[in-house]
């Protein structure tokens, strides 16, 4: 109810968009705990939107609202930070969550954080089909996680062996 | 003897070599945090299906997983009673503390067909081929989940996983802080106290300790005069159990653990030939484990030794049994879609009955291959070859048909499992499985020997007795149903069994070939079982959870005559239903079970047995609990509530009993 109210205040998603839900985001944060070198403590997650895109900024704000003061998984708490595609390389975040509007520019974002250990994430109903980010996550009805091996290698990250055996890799 | 003494040192050297090897491999991050994976995927995770870590919804064979919360709310104080309340497994309770548990039929007393493990360590007893459920050194409060594999899984676990596997998983002290204590008093003189401490310690280490003491009066009706007068069968059962595990980090990507247990149980188990006999058994275990996440995959090694000693009423016989197992496996994901798990295992099992001793060594190698064909289709194939060397000493006696030379033999056999999982939609899953499992003759069947000249007969094991071979096919359809916040599944199965030991139930050799009429085990023949499992479970209103399980098992057989009757040992129809409700500090749980008739032979004196039947029955159990504080829960539990005494098996009459328990969680 609170989230719906928040969504109404900051603008609901336009028709046809599949923005991430709280379940999607929780799954994404939890998945980060299975990095070989997982981030811990309080850290930033960049919510990436296209430069100059009002719709992208609106999406990013809605996602940030879901994060609230931060989403926690184990000993990691991720705090949202709005980032443009151009500013992704200097965001100082441990992960970058791409809005739908920013997904077409995923390769530009990936290039900006290549070999830096920053995980690019797509989350939401259609995320697993997108697959160009390091991590694509859907929280329900069944949790689906896809890791793009090439993108992970380019980003300089790897996941724990047991985790890799329980997800899809491409 | 020399060979036996050398064995532990060879195994220790082997483990040391593995440790050196692991230390030399490039290190990655460590292992498998079940709690974190469970939170991520929203469902249980397991390695009992294929050896590979998997989500419960992805396993390639039929499996039930009972969670810690379900165990807590079951109100049961024995693992088989928990299984009876949440699954359609065959669960026969013969007296206050003795159970047999089977999967899809053939659940004779002391059934040899179900392999039982604790965290992957076998607690199944090879000497008689059964699980002594009352002697498993685990308190219910330390169990994270009970994993039940329905169908053969010899290709992963080796011999004796023929009808299924129960792998009891405890909390991992490296990751989980769970401590609790239980005091329970009840009618029938029941008194129990148990405690569990599981806590992470230091960097990546942890400690788990548990202990339990229990005693009660045995059920009172249904003994034969001979059992009461000569076999002390009515003795009140008691148990004392202790277990501990210390886990420690061996480097940035490896950890080790040592666990040990001891238990002493005095009771009167119901033997396969239909007789209660007081037994005093002591069981020890010691295990070392290493797991490492290396560039070559998830490498796991373990070595353990279980030891067993039992004495009995009315006989000076002592049974000493031990099993020593060393295993090494590597689970590695190759590319994006393939997971391989090669493994090797060595096993030695011995039974020493004083004048004679039987030993077998088993060397095994195998591999599992899992292929994610598409995002929605997965196949799993596991193959394993076991070779057994049998040896016996102390059998040279002209009064018997077999001597030491007959025990000098070996044989090998292959087992396999194939599974195909197709997640047709987000809600619909089909699962096709086929498997070949092998059950070894027990050490008792191979090497028991005794003589009763006063009664004119003698018993001896049969070193030529072959294994039981099972081929199994199953097809499951599972659907998630949002409307009931639950799921429906139906699994059809067909299984063919060849073998089945008769035990020492019929005379096979006669004078003048032998000194006395001689009883030896032989293969009973062939049997098929066909049927299906139905399961429907759901939640409602955030406070109610419910489930119904039904199992049909139609058995046909071509058995030679004997006084063992696997065909009708299990009911044809089984229904298990449950309803739970909670609100604030209050919890209510109700469990019902229906079983159609079953039968078996009941030994009535020193030599005679009669066919006995138990009619169909309905039993009810319940629990009502009130949370006194955040940490303390008071519960009233009852079992067999419909009758003061009820015929549920052809052994003793089950008694209605009530319990009051106080549990503290820290």
PDB file of C-alpha atoms in Angstrom, chain B residues 51 250 262 294 333 514 579 632 655:
ATOM      1  CA  UNK B  51      25.147 -34.287  -5.775  1.00  0.00           C
ATOM      2  CA  UNK B 250      41.276 -24.073   6.121  1.00  0.00           C
ATOM      3  CA  UNK B 262      27.633 -41.511  20.522  1.00  0.00           C
ATOM      4  CA  UNK B 294      38.749 -24.394  -6.426  1.00  0.00           C
ATOM      5  CA  UNK B 333      30.316 -26.392 -14.026  1.00  0.00           C
ATOM      6  CA  UNK B 514      24.236 -80.917   7.305  1.00  0.00           C
ATOM      7  CA  UNK B 579      -4.187 -28.628   8.789  1.00  0.00           C
ATOM      8  CA  UNK B 632       9.531 -19.846  25.145  1.00  0.00           C
ATOM      9  CA  UNK B 655      -1.458 -46.336  22.568  1.00  0.00           C
TER      10      UNK B 655
END
